Short mmCIF file of C-alpha atoms in Angstrom, two decimals:
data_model
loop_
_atom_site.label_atom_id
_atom_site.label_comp_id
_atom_site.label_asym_id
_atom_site.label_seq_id
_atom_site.Cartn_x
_atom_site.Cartn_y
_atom_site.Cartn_z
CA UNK A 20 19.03 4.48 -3.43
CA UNK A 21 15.93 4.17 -2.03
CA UNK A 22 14.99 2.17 1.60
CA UNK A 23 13.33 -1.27 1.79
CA UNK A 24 9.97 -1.60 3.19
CA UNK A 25 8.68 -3.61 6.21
CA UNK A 26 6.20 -4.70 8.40
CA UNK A 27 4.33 -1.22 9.77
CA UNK A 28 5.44 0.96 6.80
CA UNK A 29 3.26 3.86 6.84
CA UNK A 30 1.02 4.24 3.44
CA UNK A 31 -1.35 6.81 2.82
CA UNK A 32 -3.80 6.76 -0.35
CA UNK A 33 -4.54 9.90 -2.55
CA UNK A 34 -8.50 9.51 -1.62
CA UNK A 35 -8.49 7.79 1.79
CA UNK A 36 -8.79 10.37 5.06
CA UNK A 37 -6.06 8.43 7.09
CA UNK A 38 -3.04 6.53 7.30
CA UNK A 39 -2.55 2.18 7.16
CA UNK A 40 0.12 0.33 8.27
CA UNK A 41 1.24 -2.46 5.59
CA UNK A 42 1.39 -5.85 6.82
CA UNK A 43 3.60 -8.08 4.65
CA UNK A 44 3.01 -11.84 4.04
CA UNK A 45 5.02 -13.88 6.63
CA UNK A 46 8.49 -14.77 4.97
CA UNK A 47 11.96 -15.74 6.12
CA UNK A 48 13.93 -12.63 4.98
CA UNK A 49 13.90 -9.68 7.09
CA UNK A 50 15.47 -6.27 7.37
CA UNK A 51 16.00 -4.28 10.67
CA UNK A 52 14.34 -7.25 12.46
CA UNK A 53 10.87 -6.94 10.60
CA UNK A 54 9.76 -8.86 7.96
CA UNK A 55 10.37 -7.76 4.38
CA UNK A 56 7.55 -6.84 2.08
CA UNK A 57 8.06 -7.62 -2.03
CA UNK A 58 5.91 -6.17 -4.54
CA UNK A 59 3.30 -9.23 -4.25
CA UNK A 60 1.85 -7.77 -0.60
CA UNK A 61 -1.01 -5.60 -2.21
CA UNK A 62 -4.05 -8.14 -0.90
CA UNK A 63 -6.98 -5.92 0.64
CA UNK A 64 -7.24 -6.73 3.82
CA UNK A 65 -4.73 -8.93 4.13
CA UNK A 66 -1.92 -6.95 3.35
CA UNK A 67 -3.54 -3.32 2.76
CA UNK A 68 -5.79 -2.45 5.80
CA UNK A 69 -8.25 0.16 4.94
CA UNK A 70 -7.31 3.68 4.81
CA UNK A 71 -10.27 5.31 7.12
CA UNK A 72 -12.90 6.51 4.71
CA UNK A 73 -12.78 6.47 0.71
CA UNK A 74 -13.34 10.26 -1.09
CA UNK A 75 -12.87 8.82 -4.56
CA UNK A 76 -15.63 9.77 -6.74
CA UNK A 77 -15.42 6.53 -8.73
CA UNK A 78 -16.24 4.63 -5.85
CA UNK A 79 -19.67 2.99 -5.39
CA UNK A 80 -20.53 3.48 -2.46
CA UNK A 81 -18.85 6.78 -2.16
CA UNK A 82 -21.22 8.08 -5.17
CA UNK A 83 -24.44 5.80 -2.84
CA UNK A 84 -23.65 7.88 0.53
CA UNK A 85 -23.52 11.25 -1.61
CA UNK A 86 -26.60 10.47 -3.36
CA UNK A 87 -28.28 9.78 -0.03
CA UNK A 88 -27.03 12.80 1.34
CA UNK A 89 -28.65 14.94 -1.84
CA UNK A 90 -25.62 15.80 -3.70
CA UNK A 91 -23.06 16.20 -0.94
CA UNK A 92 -19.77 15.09 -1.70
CA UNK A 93 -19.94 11.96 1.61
CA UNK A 94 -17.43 9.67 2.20
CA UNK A 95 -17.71 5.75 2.51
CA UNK A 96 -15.59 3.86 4.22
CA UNK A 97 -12.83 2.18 2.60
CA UNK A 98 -12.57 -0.96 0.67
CA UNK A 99 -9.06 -1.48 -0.85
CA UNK A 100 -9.60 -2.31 -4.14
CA UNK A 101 -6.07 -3.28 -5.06
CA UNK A 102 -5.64 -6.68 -7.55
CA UNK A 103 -2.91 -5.53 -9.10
CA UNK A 104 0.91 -6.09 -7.60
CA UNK A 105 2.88 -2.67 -6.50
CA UNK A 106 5.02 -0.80 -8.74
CA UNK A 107 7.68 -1.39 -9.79
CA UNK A 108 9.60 -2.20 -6.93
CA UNK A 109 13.39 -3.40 -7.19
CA UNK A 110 13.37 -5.37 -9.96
CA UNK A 111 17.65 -6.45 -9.23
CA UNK A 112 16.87 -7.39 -5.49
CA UNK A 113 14.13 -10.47 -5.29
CA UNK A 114 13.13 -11.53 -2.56
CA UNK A 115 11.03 -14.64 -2.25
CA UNK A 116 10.88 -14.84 -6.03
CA UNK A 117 9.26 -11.55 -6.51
CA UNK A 118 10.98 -8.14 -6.40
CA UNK A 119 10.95 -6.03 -3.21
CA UNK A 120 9.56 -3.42 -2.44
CA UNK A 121 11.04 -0.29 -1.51
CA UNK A 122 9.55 3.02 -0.32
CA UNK A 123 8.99 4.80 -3.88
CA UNK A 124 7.04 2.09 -4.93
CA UNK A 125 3.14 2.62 -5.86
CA UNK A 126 -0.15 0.96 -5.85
CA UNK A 127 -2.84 1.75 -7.68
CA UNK A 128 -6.80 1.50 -6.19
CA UNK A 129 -9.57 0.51 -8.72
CA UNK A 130 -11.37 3.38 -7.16
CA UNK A 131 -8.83 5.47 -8.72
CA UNK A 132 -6.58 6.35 -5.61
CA UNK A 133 -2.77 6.07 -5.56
CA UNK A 134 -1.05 4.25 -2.12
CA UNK A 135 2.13 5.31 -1.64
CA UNK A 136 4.33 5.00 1.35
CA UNK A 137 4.87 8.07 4.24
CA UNK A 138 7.61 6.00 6.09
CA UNK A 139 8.60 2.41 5.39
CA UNK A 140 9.18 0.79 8.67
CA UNK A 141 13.04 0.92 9.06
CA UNK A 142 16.01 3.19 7.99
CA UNK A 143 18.62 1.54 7.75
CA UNK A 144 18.51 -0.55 4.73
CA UNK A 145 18.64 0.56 1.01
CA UNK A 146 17.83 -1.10 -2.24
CA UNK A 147 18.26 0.29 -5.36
CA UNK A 148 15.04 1.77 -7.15
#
């Protein structure tokens, strides 16, 4: 089983240099008194807060700030680039007509980075994966 995700899950992406809380979209279904997330809470910004600065060598500005710098590999900072829902979720437990999202679930960065979750805000309740 794996554990359903909430407001102030940890994520960390595979080319940012530090951690982001998840904020999910307000809704009426909670778990351990926080709101729930589903797989539809991947908006930049909104529901992704940056992850520090970006190392991905796909990004623009990453490959901008490394040209400046003469061919040293320079961070930029980070701009979630994140259209796509999370994967896959729990596709038997919806939750606000989308399926929710549990702590194995991924999300994939234009820029080529993988989010994945560190902690998912509570403990105490599991979903299936």
């Amino acid at each position: 089983m794996a554990i359903q995700t909430c407001m102030g899950a940890t994520m960390k992406c595979s080319f940012g240099l530090a951690p982001s809380k998840l904020i999910p979209t307000p809704k009426t279904v909670m778990t351990s008194n926080m709101v729930a997330a589903n797989i539809l809470d991947h908006i930049p910004f909104t529901n992704i807060p940056p992850f520090g600065m970006c190392q991905a060598p796909t990004n623009p500005a990453v490959i901008a700030t490394t040209a400046a710098a003469m061919g040293a590999p320079t961070p930029a900072p980070c701009v979630p680039g994140t259209p796509a829902p999370w994967l896959i979720g729990a596709p038997t437990v919806m939750l606000c007509n989308a399926p929710a999202l549990n702590n194995t679930s991924k999300l994939m960065c234009i820029w080529g980075g993988v989010i994945q979750f560190i902690d998912p805000g509570q403990t105490t309740h599991m979903i299936p994966p």
